[in-house]
Amino acid sequence: MKSIPDHLQQLQGKSVDQIETPALVIDLDAMDRNVQRMAEFARKHRVRWRPHAKLHKSADIAHLLEQAGACGHCVQKLSEAEALAVLGVNNLFISNEIIAPTKLRRVAQLGAMLDARGGRLALAVDSEIGIELLALAVLEMSSGPLIDVFVEVDVGQGRCGVPPGEAALELARLITGHPQLRFAGLHAYHGSAQHLRGVGERHQAIARVIEEVRRTCDLITAAGIPVPLVTGSGTGTLIHEAASGVYGELQAGSFLFMDADYARNEREPAQPAFEHALFVKAQVISSSGRHAVCDAGHKSHAIESGLPAVHGQGDATRLRFANGGDEHGILHPDNADGRLPALGSTVWLIPGHCDPTVNLHDYLIGVRGGLDGGLVESIIRVDARGALR
């Protein structure tokens, strides 16, 4: 476990002004409200929620979400699961395919560790060879665990997964033929639908998903194989999956922090009012009179979903962020009469995409009492940073 450096530990209890830049900061009050709203939403709709830990990559945050009612956590990489499991996270779903025999042996070992302490491990599959190699890896252990296996169905993402219908049924049949594997249901996630901007667009996209998933469930059930669970969904569409009567579990993760890209979505009235809770604290280090420069370039925030938005602006100080390279951000007034921030002043940036932004940092700094005048309450390790395999 990586120890927290002394200079960061010494920040606890001090003003947010003392945080050196650039730094990744959580507004803990906003995050807590997001968690509360998600937990209430899941209870109201009687669905489980299994937030995606690839967002925060932190065992401390995973435990916080469990205390609020999360049934477990999704990850995308085996090494993410291993990093969190070592720190006591016991219910993990690797919502991705693993084919390499060496990795599948690690899957079996991780499953045995979680099983021994009352936890569960699940894995997504979309091929016969993936199922056979997983079964073999578990069988090679003298006391192999029972691994939960979800058949991934491609419901529009165009990435992993088999087509809905017969292909999914065939894999379900194959899983049930291996006593060391348990058919856990269907993994049906439409990632690109999360970022369709219009309410109508998202509704139409997920309506087609629900129809295909329901048809696939009916086909598998008619073949005498119960479908225990359909899992999927994300922050952008969760109201539709929750109301479907088909999905029993929501995998939304970005609700916790929200980002500039999600803010571009037209909000649906039934959607919980999630707030921005993750920010890059930056400082203005140069000014030319026509623009200002801050010390947060794209080494401190991911840009593949767009550049950061500048937070907390009045009309006279509204700023637009432009790419200045690895170490710099360029700040322009957003209107002709706008003013530039003074040298040395703080600028709060809302990352374009939370998940890869977190992966750029070793630590998250938790602030209580707001970004203006709040106090540092906690330093949170990014335990699975760089967990790519």
mmCIF file of C-alpha atoms in Angstrom:
data_model
loop_
_atom_site.group_PDB
_atom_site.id
_atom_site.type_symbol
_atom_site.label_atom_id
_atom_site.label_comp_id
_atom_site.label_asym_id
_atom_site.label_seq_id
_atom_site.Cartn_x
_atom_site.Cartn_y
_atom_site.Cartn_z
ATOM 1 C CA MET A 1 0.000 0.000 0.000
ATOM 2 C CA LYS A 2 1.365 3.379 -0.992
ATOM 3 C CA SER A 3 1.905 5.666 2.010
ATOM 4 C CA ILE A 4 0.599 9.220 1.910
ATOM 5 C CA PRO A 5 3.480 11.735 1.773
ATOM 6 C CA ASP A 6 4.025 13.911 4.838
ATOM 7 C CA HIS A 7 3.345 17.147 2.969
ATOM 8 C CA LEU A 8 -0.122 15.870 2.042
ATOM 9 C CA GLN A 9 -0.902 14.475 5.483
ATOM 10 C CA GLN A 10 -0.022 17.869 6.940
ATOM 11 C CA LEU A 11 -2.753 19.464 4.806
ATOM 12 C CA GLN A 12 -5.521 17.851 6.844
ATOM 13 C CA GLY A 13 -7.439 20.455 8.788
ATOM 14 C CA LYS A 14 -5.942 23.320 6.811
ATOM 15 C CA SER A 15 -7.611 25.724 4.426
ATOM 16 C CA VAL A 16 -8.214 24.743 0.821
ATOM 17 C CA ASP A 17 -5.980 27.711 -0.009
ATOM 18 C CA GLN A 18 -2.992 25.695 1.226
ATOM 19 C CA ILE A 19 -3.366 23.022 -1.491
ATOM 20 C CA GLU A 20 -0.523 23.330 -3.975
ATOM 21 C CA THR A 21 -1.428 23.195 -7.650
ATOM 22 C CA PRO A 22 -2.245 21.407 -9.799
ATOM 23 C CA ALA A 23 -4.197 19.050 -7.550
ATOM 24 C CA LEU A 24 -7.272 16.871 -7.909
ATOM 25 C CA VAL A 25 -9.843 17.882 -5.306
ATOM 26 C CA ILE A 26 -13.149 16.353 -4.217
ATOM 27 C CA ASP A 27 -15.891 18.569 -2.833
ATOM 28 C CA LEU A 28 -16.949 16.033 -0.186
ATOM 29 C CA ASP A 29 -20.262 17.760 0.542
ATOM 30 C CA ALA A 30 -21.283 17.573 -3.124
ATOM 31 C CA MET A 31 -20.089 13.969 -3.375
ATOM 32 C CA ASP A 32 -22.088 12.985 -0.288
ATOM 33 C CA ARG A 33 -25.223 14.532 -1.781
ATOM 34 C CA ASN A 34 -24.643 12.606 -5.009
ATOM 35 C CA VAL A 35 -24.300 9.348 -3.082
ATOM 36 C CA GLN A 36 -27.447 10.051 -1.083
ATOM 37 C CA ARG A 37 -29.435 10.814 -4.237
ATOM 38 C CA MET A 38 -28.226 7.666 -5.952
ATOM 39 C CA ALA A 39 -29.042 5.488 -2.951
ATOM 40 C CA GLU A 40 -32.530 7.009 -2.694
ATOM 41 C CA PHE A 41 -33.098 6.527 -6.431
ATOM 42 C CA ALA A 42 -32.123 2.845 -6.262
ATOM 43 C CA ARG A 43 -34.357 2.231 -3.238
ATOM 44 C CA LYS A 44 -37.292 3.967 -4.892
ATOM 45 C CA HIS A 45 -36.989 1.836 -8.033
ATOM 46 C CA ARG A 46 -36.088 -1.359 -6.143
ATOM 47 C CA VAL A 47 -32.923 -1.995 -8.098
ATOM 48 C CA ARG A 48 -29.434 -2.771 -6.889
ATOM 49 C CA TRP A 49 -26.580 -0.407 -7.684
ATOM 50 C CA ARG A 50 -23.065 -1.554 -8.367
ATOM 51 C CA PRO A 51 -21.077 1.603 -9.153
ATOM 52 C CA HIS A 52 -18.086 1.429 -11.451
ATOM 53 C CA ALA A 53 -14.857 1.715 -9.465
ATOM 54 C CA LYS A 54 -12.847 2.542 -12.584
ATOM 55 C CA LEU A 55 -14.105 6.061 -11.891
ATOM 56 C CA HIS A 56 -12.405 6.577 -8.522
ATOM 57 C CA LYS A 57 -10.044 3.558 -8.215
ATOM 58 C CA SER A 58 -10.102 3.946 -4.435
ATOM 59 C CA ALA A 59 -10.849 1.352 -1.772
ATOM 60 C CA ASP A 60 -11.822 4.098 0.692
ATOM 61 C CA ILE A 61 -14.473 5.422 -1.677
ATOM 62 C CA ALA A 62 -15.626 1.887 -2.496
ATOM 63 C CA HIS A 63 -16.236 1.229 1.208
ATOM 64 C CA LEU A 64 -18.085 4.539 1.540
ATOM 65 C CA LEU A 65 -20.415 3.529 -1.310
ATOM 66 C CA GLU A 66 -21.021 0.118 0.273
ATOM 67 C CA GLN A 67 -22.008 1.809 3.531
ATOM 68 C CA ALA A 68 -24.526 3.850 1.546
ATOM 69 C CA GLY A 69 -26.086 0.715 0.038
ATOM 70 C CA ALA A 70 -24.041 -0.294 -3.006
ATOM 71 C CA CYS A 71 -24.146 -4.079 -3.466
ATOM 72 C CA GLY A 72 -20.611 -4.251 -4.865
ATOM 73 C CA HIS A 73 -18.423 -2.681 -7.512
ATOM 74 C CA CYS A 74 -17.618 -3.007 -11.192
ATOM 75 C CA VAL A 75 -14.090 -2.791 -12.549
ATOM 76 C CA GLN A 76 -12.770 -3.106 -16.092
ATOM 77 C CA LYS A 77 -9.392 -4.649 -15.374
ATOM 78 C CA LEU A 78 -8.268 -7.644 -13.339
ATOM 79 C CA SER A 79 -5.504 -5.576 -11.752
ATOM 80 C CA GLU A 80 -8.121 -3.040 -10.587
ATOM 81 C CA ALA A 81 -10.014 -5.873 -8.898
ATOM 82 C CA GLU A 82 -6.831 -7.171 -7.273
ATOM 83 C CA ALA A 83 -5.846 -3.724 -5.967
ATOM 84 C CA LEU A 84 -9.255 -3.171 -4.377
ATOM 85 C CA ALA A 85 -9.604 -6.724 -3.049
ATOM 86 C CA VAL A 86 -6.321 -6.479 -1.144
ATOM 87 C CA LEU A 87 -7.855 -3.500 0.691
ATOM 88 C CA GLY A 88 -11.021 -5.334 1.709
ATOM 89 C CA VAL A 89 -13.423 -4.791 -1.192
ATOM 90 C CA ASN A 90 -15.204 -8.149 -1.374
ATOM 91 C CA ASN A 91 -17.839 -8.076 -4.116
ATOM 92 C CA LEU A 92 -16.381 -7.356 -7.553
ATOM 93 C CA PHE A 93 -17.567 -7.733 -11.128
ATOM 94 C CA ILE A 94 -14.944 -7.515 -13.866
ATOM 95 C CA SER A 95 -17.301 -6.221 -16.554
ATOM 96 C CA ASN A 96 -14.883 -7.080 -19.333
ATOM 97 C CA GLU A 97 -13.546 -10.104 -21.183
ATOM 98 C CA ILE A 98 -10.346 -11.910 -20.158
ATOM 99 C CA ILE A 99 -8.835 -14.494 -22.485
ATOM 100 C CA ALA A 100 -5.157 -14.898 -21.494
ATOM 101 C CA PRO A 101 -4.665 -18.151 -19.492
ATOM 102 C CA THR A 102 -2.185 -16.443 -17.151
ATOM 103 C CA LYS A 103 -4.739 -13.796 -16.280
ATOM 104 C CA LEU A 104 -7.504 -16.359 -15.888
ATOM 105 C CA ARG A 105 -5.393 -18.189 -13.326
ATOM 106 C CA ARG A 106 -5.208 -14.889 -11.449
ATOM 107 C CA VAL A 107 -8.997 -14.613 -11.770
ATOM 108 C CA ALA A 108 -9.354 -18.041 -10.164
ATOM 109 C CA GLN A 109 -6.966 -17.099 -7.358
ATOM 110 C CA LEU A 110 -8.783 -13.835 -6.727
ATOM 111 C CA GLY A 111 -12.115 -15.659 -6.720
ATOM 112 C CA ALA A 112 -10.792 -18.106 -4.120
ATOM 113 C CA MET A 113 -9.551 -15.257 -1.912
ATOM 114 C CA LEU A 114 -12.890 -13.442 -2.057
ATOM 115 C CA ASP A 115 -14.841 -16.656 -1.543
ATOM 116 C CA ALA A 116 -12.812 -17.471 1.581
ATOM 117 C CA ARG A 117 -13.934 -14.240 3.217
ATOM 118 C CA GLY A 118 -17.545 -14.385 2.063
ATOM 119 C CA GLY A 119 -17.187 -12.281 -1.060
ATOM 120 C CA ARG A 120 -17.983 -12.878 -4.714
ATOM 121 C CA LEU A 121 -16.185 -12.456 -8.011
ATOM 122 C CA ALA A 122 -17.926 -12.178 -11.375
ATOM 123 C CA LEU A 123 -16.610 -11.929 -14.931
ATOM 124 C CA ALA A 124 -18.127 -11.031 -18.301
ATOM 125 C CA VAL A 125 -17.734 -13.375 -21.288
ATOM 126 C CA ASP A 126 -18.652 -13.198 -24.956
ATOM 127 C CA SER A 127 -17.023 -16.306 -26.457
ATOM 128 C CA GLU A 128 -16.907 -20.061 -26.093
ATOM 129 C CA ILE A 129 -13.136 -20.027 -25.733
ATOM 130 C CA GLY A 130 -13.374 -17.482 -22.922
ATOM 131 C CA ILE A 131 -15.767 -19.745 -21.022
ATOM 132 C CA GLU A 132 -13.691 -22.885 -21.594
ATOM 133 C CA LEU A 133 -10.435 -21.255 -20.542
ATOM 134 C CA LEU A 134 -12.044 -19.763 -17.425
ATOM 135 C CA ALA A 135 -13.507 -23.134 -16.454
ATOM 136 C CA LEU A 136 -10.108 -24.771 -16.956
ATOM 137 C CA ALA A 137 -8.343 -22.159 -14.801
ATOM 138 C CA VAL A 138 -10.785 -22.702 -11.943
ATOM 139 C CA LEU A 139 -10.636 -26.486 -12.337
ATOM 140 C CA GLU A 140 -6.841 -26.436 -12.037
ATOM 141 C CA MET A 141 -7.185 -25.178 -8.464
ATOM 142 C CA SER A 142 -7.614 -27.961 -5.924
ATOM 143 C CA SER A 143 -10.438 -26.069 -4.242
ATOM 144 C CA GLY A 144 -11.514 -23.716 -6.973
ATOM 145 C CA PRO A 145 -14.202 -21.127 -6.205
ATOM 146 C CA LEU A 146 -17.571 -20.829 -7.896
ATOM 147 C CA ILE A 147 -17.197 -17.905 -10.325
ATOM 148 C CA ASP A 148 -20.229 -15.864 -11.389
ATOM 149 C CA VAL A 149 -20.297 -15.431 -15.166
ATOM 150 C CA PHE A 150 -22.345 -12.856 -17.071
ATOM 151 C CA VAL A 151 -22.897 -13.181 -20.809
ATOM 152 C CA GLU A 152 -22.184 -9.797 -22.349
ATOM 153 C CA VAL A 153 -24.692 -8.739 -24.985
ATOM 154 C CA ASP A 154 -23.818 -6.002 -27.472
ATOM 155 C CA VAL A 155 -26.836 -3.717 -27.213
ATOM 156 C CA GLY A 156 -25.436 -0.896 -29.325
ATOM 157 C CA GLN A 157 -22.001 -0.041 -28.003
ATOM 158 C CA GLY A 158 -20.339 -1.902 -30.891
ATOM 159 C CA ARG A 159 -17.522 -3.134 -28.716
ATOM 160 C CA CYS A 160 -17.530 -6.438 -26.802
ATOM 161 C CA GLY A 161 -20.509 -8.747 -26.515
ATOM 162 C CA VAL A 162 -22.497 -11.199 -28.616
ATOM 163 C CA PRO A 163 -25.645 -10.184 -30.492
ATOM 164 C CA PRO A 164 -28.916 -10.436 -28.557
ATOM 165 C CA GLY A 165 -30.860 -13.652 -28.930
ATOM 166 C CA GLU A 166 -29.542 -17.083 -29.910
ATOM 167 C CA ALA A 167 -25.844 -16.250 -29.500
ATOM 168 C CA ALA A 168 -26.406 -15.288 -25.879
ATOM 169 C CA LEU A 169 -28.466 -18.429 -25.283
ATOM 170 C CA GLU A 170 -25.670 -20.655 -26.587
ATOM 171 C CA LEU A 171 -23.158 -19.131 -24.203
ATOM 172 C CA ALA A 172 -25.575 -19.444 -21.289
ATOM 173 C CA ARG A 173 -25.960 -23.145 -22.108
ATOM 174 C CA LEU A 174 -22.197 -23.582 -22.200
ATOM 175 C CA ILE A 175 -21.737 -21.896 -18.811
ATOM 176 C CA THR A 176 -24.327 -24.138 -17.167
ATOM 177 C CA GLY A 177 -22.359 -27.166 -18.363
ATOM 178 C CA HIS A 178 -19.438 -26.260 -16.078
ATOM 179 C CA PRO A 179 -20.122 -26.921 -12.377
ATOM 180 C CA GLN A 180 -17.374 -24.487 -11.332
ATOM 181 C CA LEU A 181 -19.140 -21.632 -13.135
ATOM 182 C CA ARG A 182 -22.479 -20.045 -12.308
ATOM 183 C CA PHE A 183 -24.558 -18.347 -15.005
ATOM 184 C CA ALA A 184 -25.276 -15.040 -13.286
ATOM 185 C CA GLY A 185 -27.288 -13.365 -16.051
ATOM 186 C CA LEU A 186 -26.711 -10.777 -18.770
ATOM 187 C CA HIS A 187 -24.359 -7.807 -18.891
ATOM 188 C CA ALA A 188 -25.970 -5.258 -21.232
ATOM 189 C CA TYR A 189 -24.341 -1.844 -21.237
ATOM 190 C CA HIS A 190 -24.792 0.812 -23.918
ATOM 191 C CA GLY A 191 -21.937 3.206 -23.204
ATOM 192 C CA SER A 192 -22.330 5.630 -26.081
ATOM 193 C CA ALA A 193 -26.000 6.203 -25.200
ATOM 194 C CA GLN A 194 -24.865 7.814 -21.943
ATOM 195 C CA HIS A 195 -23.608 10.820 -23.869
ATOM 196 C CA LEU A 196 -26.405 11.352 -26.359
ATOM 197 C CA ARG A 197 -27.262 14.955 -25.633
ATOM 198 C CA GLY A 198 -31.014 15.028 -26.082
ATOM 199 C CA VAL A 199 -33.574 13.495 -23.729
ATOM 200 C CA GLY A 200 -35.456 11.982 -26.680
ATOM 201 C CA GLU A 201 -32.318 10.488 -28.199
ATOM 202 C CA ARG A 202 -31.401 8.684 -24.992
ATOM 203 C CA HIS A 203 -34.950 7.460 -24.474
ATOM 204 C CA GLN A 204 -35.158 5.989 -27.963
ATOM 205 C CA ALA A 205 -31.737 4.337 -27.721
ATOM 206 C CA ILE A 206 -32.477 2.630 -24.407
ATOM 207 C CA ALA A 207 -36.004 1.628 -25.460
ATOM 208 C CA ARG A 208 -34.400 -0.458 -28.215
ATOM 209 C CA VAL A 209 -31.923 -1.893 -25.717
ATOM 210 C CA ILE A 210 -34.659 -2.913 -23.301
ATOM 211 C CA GLU A 211 -36.630 -4.602 -26.078
ATOM 212 C CA GLU A 212 -33.604 -6.657 -27.173
ATOM 213 C CA VAL A 213 -32.635 -7.582 -23.615
ATOM 214 C CA ARG A 214 -36.184 -8.634 -22.749
ATOM 215 C CA ARG A 215 -36.338 -10.795 -25.871
ATOM 216 C CA THR A 216 -33.011 -12.419 -24.989
ATOM 217 C CA CYS A 217 -34.098 -13.108 -21.406
ATOM 218 C CA ASP A 218 -37.324 -14.699 -22.630
ATOM 219 C CA LEU A 219 -35.394 -16.910 -25.048
ATOM 220 C CA ILE A 220 -32.967 -18.133 -22.377
ATOM 221 C CA THR A 221 -35.739 -18.689 -19.841
ATOM 222 C CA ALA A 222 -37.796 -20.635 -22.396
ATOM 223 C CA ALA A 223 -34.797 -22.939 -22.805
ATOM 224 C CA GLY A 224 -35.050 -23.821 -19.109
ATOM 225 C CA ILE A 225 -32.213 -21.574 -17.900
ATOM 226 C CA PRO A 226 -33.182 -18.938 -15.323
ATOM 227 C CA VAL A 227 -31.723 -15.453 -15.860
ATOM 228 C CA PRO A 228 -30.923 -14.282 -12.321
ATOM 229 C CA LEU A 229 -30.008 -10.711 -13.192
ATOM 230 C CA VAL A 230 -29.596 -8.150 -15.950
ATOM 231 C CA THR A 231 -26.891 -5.615 -15.120
ATOM 232 C CA GLY A 232 -25.820 -2.507 -16.992
ATOM 233 C CA SER A 233 -26.820 1.139 -17.379
ATOM 234 C CA GLY A 234 -24.886 4.323 -16.689
ATOM 235 C CA THR A 235 -25.305 7.808 -15.292
ATOM 236 C CA GLY A 236 -26.784 9.181 -18.514
ATOM 237 C CA THR A 237 -29.612 6.661 -18.913
ATOM 238 C CA LEU A 238 -30.221 5.108 -15.499
ATOM 239 C CA ILE A 239 -33.801 6.343 -15.213
ATOM 240 C CA HIS A 240 -34.775 4.207 -18.219
ATOM 241 C CA GLU A 241 -33.123 0.960 -17.121
ATOM 242 C CA ALA A 242 -34.400 1.401 -13.557
ATOM 243 C CA ALA A 243 -37.998 1.747 -14.785
ATOM 244 C CA SER A 244 -37.743 -1.061 -17.344
ATOM 245 C CA GLY A 245 -38.680 -4.031 -15.188
ATOM 246 C CA VAL A 246 -35.830 -5.852 -16.972
ATOM 247 C CA TYR A 247 -32.700 -4.459 -15.369
ATOM 248 C CA GLY A 248 -32.115 -5.411 -11.755
ATOM 249 C CA GLU A 249 -28.790 -3.666 -11.272
ATOM 250 C CA LEU A 250 -27.355 -0.285 -12.288
ATOM 251 C CA GLN A 251 -23.639 0.200 -12.953
ATOM 252 C CA ALA A 252 -23.620 4.007 -12.989
ATOM 253 C CA GLY A 253 -20.362 5.426 -11.673
ATOM 254 C CA SER A 254 -19.884 8.972 -12.963
ATOM 255 C CA PHE A 255 -22.807 10.238 -10.849
ATOM 256 C CA LEU A 256 -20.328 10.352 -7.962
ATOM 257 C CA PHE A 257 -18.172 13.136 -9.438
ATOM 258 C CA MET A 258 -19.866 14.235 -12.676
ATOM 259 C CA ASP A 259 -17.749 15.909 -15.338
ATOM 260 C CA ALA A 260 -17.935 18.566 -17.993
ATOM 261 C CA ASP A 261 -19.028 16.095 -20.660
ATOM 262 C CA TYR A 262 -22.027 14.874 -18.646
ATOM 263 C CA ALA A 263 -22.965 18.508 -17.991
ATOM 264 C CA ARG A 264 -23.519 18.886 -21.735
ATOM 265 C CA ASN A 265 -26.430 16.407 -21.602
ATOM 266 C CA GLU A 266 -29.961 17.763 -21.507
ATOM 267 C CA ARG A 267 -31.175 16.761 -18.048
ATOM 268 C CA GLU A 268 -34.340 14.724 -17.680
ATOM 269 C CA PRO A 269 -36.729 15.840 -14.910
ATOM 270 C CA ALA A 270 -36.731 12.352 -13.333
ATOM 271 C CA GLN A 271 -32.937 12.219 -13.259
ATOM 272 C CA PRO A 272 -31.417 12.807 -9.805
ATOM 273 C CA ALA A 273 -29.760 16.230 -9.608
ATOM 274 C CA PHE A 274 -26.149 15.100 -9.447
ATOM 275 C CA GLU A 275 -23.572 17.839 -8.867
ATOM 276 C CA HIS A 276 -19.997 18.414 -9.947
ATOM 277 C CA ALA A 277 -17.786 17.113 -7.146
ATOM 278 C CA LEU A 278 -14.379 16.623 -8.797
ATOM 279 C CA PHE A 279 -12.152 19.571 -9.638
ATOM 280 C CA VAL A 280 -8.607 20.338 -10.653
ATOM 281 C CA LYS A 281 -7.281 23.191 -8.551
ATOM 282 C CA ALA A 282 -5.013 25.328 -10.727
ATOM 283 C CA GLN A 283 -3.189 28.628 -10.282
ATOM 284 C CA VAL A 284 -2.755 31.514 -12.719
ATOM 285 C CA ILE A 285 1.007 31.709 -13.323
ATOM 286 C CA SER A 286 1.194 34.125 -16.265
ATOM 287 C CA SER A 287 -0.842 36.817 -17.992
ATOM 288 C CA SER A 288 -0.324 38.610 -21.265
ATOM 289 C CA GLY A 289 -3.216 41.025 -21.059
ATOM 290 C CA ARG A 290 -5.057 39.070 -23.768
ATOM 291 C CA HIS A 291 -5.045 35.732 -22.009
ATOM 292 C CA ALA A 292 -3.975 34.141 -18.727
ATOM 293 C CA VAL A 293 -2.122 30.869 -18.212
ATOM 294 C CA CYS A 294 -2.770 28.338 -15.453
ATOM 295 C CA ASP A 295 -0.514 25.478 -14.369
ATOM 296 C CA ALA A 296 -2.884 22.605 -15.247
ATOM 297 C CA GLY A 297 -2.230 21.119 -18.677
ATOM 298 C CA HIS A 298 -3.374 17.783 -19.965
ATOM 299 C CA LYS A 299 -0.981 15.903 -17.662
ATOM 300 C CA SER A 300 -3.450 16.797 -14.914
ATOM 301 C CA HIS A 301 -6.759 16.204 -16.709
ATOM 302 C CA ALA A 302 -7.915 13.986 -19.557
ATOM 303 C CA ILE A 303 -9.028 15.722 -22.751
ATOM 304 C CA GLU A 304 -10.436 12.931 -24.941
ATOM 305 C CA SER A 305 -14.003 13.941 -23.983
ATOM 306 C CA GLY A 306 -13.296 17.624 -24.328
ATOM 307 C CA LEU A 307 -11.429 20.299 -22.446
ATOM 308 C CA PRO A 308 -12.263 21.252 -18.866
ATOM 309 C CA ALA A 309 -14.885 23.814 -18.006
ATOM 310 C CA VAL A 310 -13.974 26.656 -15.649
ATOM 311 C CA HIS A 311 -16.069 26.511 -12.470
ATOM 312 C CA GLY A 312 -17.597 29.205 -10.301
ATOM 313 C CA GLN A 313 -17.651 32.220 -12.567
ATOM 314 C CA GLY A 314 -19.695 35.394 -12.564
ATOM 315 C CA ASP A 315 -20.731 37.098 -15.784
ATOM 316 C CA ALA A 316 -17.778 39.483 -15.701
ATOM 317 C CA THR A 317 -15.223 36.728 -15.085
ATOM 318 C CA ARG A 318 -16.542 33.964 -17.303
ATOM 319 C CA LEU A 319 -13.582 32.129 -18.790
ATOM 320 C CA ARG A 320 -12.974 29.672 -21.588
ATOM 321 C CA PHE A 321 -10.236 27.046 -21.220
ATOM 322 C CA ALA A 322 -8.002 26.339 -24.232
ATOM 323 C CA ASN A 323 -5.363 23.646 -24.577
ATOM 324 C CA GLY A 324 -1.899 24.907 -23.711
ATOM 325 C CA GLY A 325 -0.134 21.539 -23.840
ATOM 326 C CA ASP A 326 1.217 19.227 -21.170
ATOM 327 C CA GLU A 327 1.670 21.707 -18.320
ATOM 328 C CA HIS A 328 -0.390 24.784 -19.209
ATOM 329 C CA GLY A 329 -3.988 25.819 -19.718
ATOM 330 C CA ILE A 330 -4.869 28.981 -21.608
ATOM 331 C CA LEU A 331 -7.692 31.085 -20.196
ATOM 332 C CA HIS A 332 -9.632 33.503 -22.393
ATOM 333 C CA PRO A 333 -12.516 35.790 -21.435
ATOM 334 C CA ASP A 334 -15.750 34.283 -22.675
ATOM 335 C CA ASN A 335 -17.099 37.651 -23.793
ATOM 336 C CA ALA A 336 -15.655 40.920 -25.074
ATOM 337 C CA ASP A 337 -16.089 42.704 -21.753
ATOM 338 C CA GLY A 338 -14.781 39.853 -19.625
ATOM 339 C CA ARG A 339 -11.901 40.183 -17.191
ATOM 340 C CA LEU A 340 -8.905 37.911 -16.810
ATOM 341 C CA PRO A 341 -8.025 36.457 -13.396
ATOM 342 C CA ALA A 342 -5.129 38.029 -11.525
ATOM 343 C CA LEU A 343 -1.685 36.478 -11.264
ATOM 344 C CA GLY A 344 -1.571 33.993 -8.401
ATOM 345 C CA SER A 345 -5.325 33.521 -8.246
ATOM 346 C CA THR A 346 -7.004 30.110 -8.101
ATOM 347 C CA VAL A 347 -8.960 28.611 -10.966
ATOM 348 C CA TRP A 348 -11.156 25.544 -10.455
ATOM 349 C CA LEU A 349 -11.484 23.272 -13.475
ATOM 350 C CA ILE A 350 -14.194 20.656 -14.085
ATOM 351 C CA PRO A 351 -12.498 17.788 -16.005
ATOM 352 C CA GLY A 352 -13.935 16.742 -19.336
ATOM 353 C CA HIS A 353 -13.900 13.075 -18.285
ATOM 354 C CA CYS A 354 -13.582 11.966 -14.674
ATOM 355 C CA ASP A 355 -12.275 8.399 -15.038
ATOM 356 C CA PRO A 356 -9.014 8.957 -16.953
ATOM 357 C CA THR A 357 -8.436 12.200 -15.044
ATOM 358 C CA VAL A 358 -8.384 10.314 -11.732
ATOM 359 C CA ASN A 359 -5.948 7.817 -13.246
ATOM 360 C CA LEU A 360 -3.444 10.651 -13.717
ATOM 361 C CA HIS A 361 -3.210 11.295 -9.970
ATOM 362 C CA ASP A 362 -1.890 9.364 -6.974
ATOM 363 C CA TYR A 363 -4.135 11.108 -4.452
ATOM 364 C CA LEU A 364 -7.476 12.888 -4.216
ATOM 365 C CA ILE A 365 -7.769 15.718 -1.708
ATOM 366 C CA GLY A 366 -11.133 15.760 0.043
ATOM 367 C CA VAL A 367 -12.406 19.197 1.061
ATOM 368 C CA ARG A 368 -15.330 19.871 3.399
ATOM 369 C CA GLY A 369 -17.121 23.217 3.515
ATOM 370 C CA GLY A 370 -16.831 24.225 -0.139
ATOM 371 C CA LEU A 371 -14.078 25.212 -2.515
ATOM 372 C CA ASP A 372 -14.036 28.777 -1.163
ATOM 373 C CA GLY A 373 -12.886 28.703 2.443
ATOM 374 C CA GLY A 374 -13.332 24.979 3.034
ATOM 375 C CA LEU A 375 -10.959 22.744 4.980
ATOM 376 C CA VAL A 376 -9.032 19.672 3.886
ATOM 377 C CA GLU A 377 -10.655 16.693 5.586
ATOM 378 C CA SER A 378 -8.974 13.694 3.950
ATOM 379 C CA ILE A 379 -6.307 12.488 1.566
ATOM 380 C CA ILE A 380 -7.614 9.579 -0.502
ATOM 381 C CA ARG A 381 -5.253 7.171 -2.260
ATOM 382 C CA VAL A 382 -5.962 6.250 -5.890
ATOM 383 C CA ASP A 383 -5.196 2.605 -5.096
ATOM 384 C CA ALA A 384 -5.703 1.235 -8.600
ATOM 385 C CA ARG A 385 -3.949 3.997 -10.479
ATOM 386 C CA GLY A 386 -2.246 2.552 -13.580
ATOM 387 C CA ALA A 387 -4.005 -0.818 -13.153
ATOM 388 C CA LEU A 388 -4.129 -1.585 -16.872
ATOM 389 C CA ARG A 389 -3.825 -5.374 -17.016
#
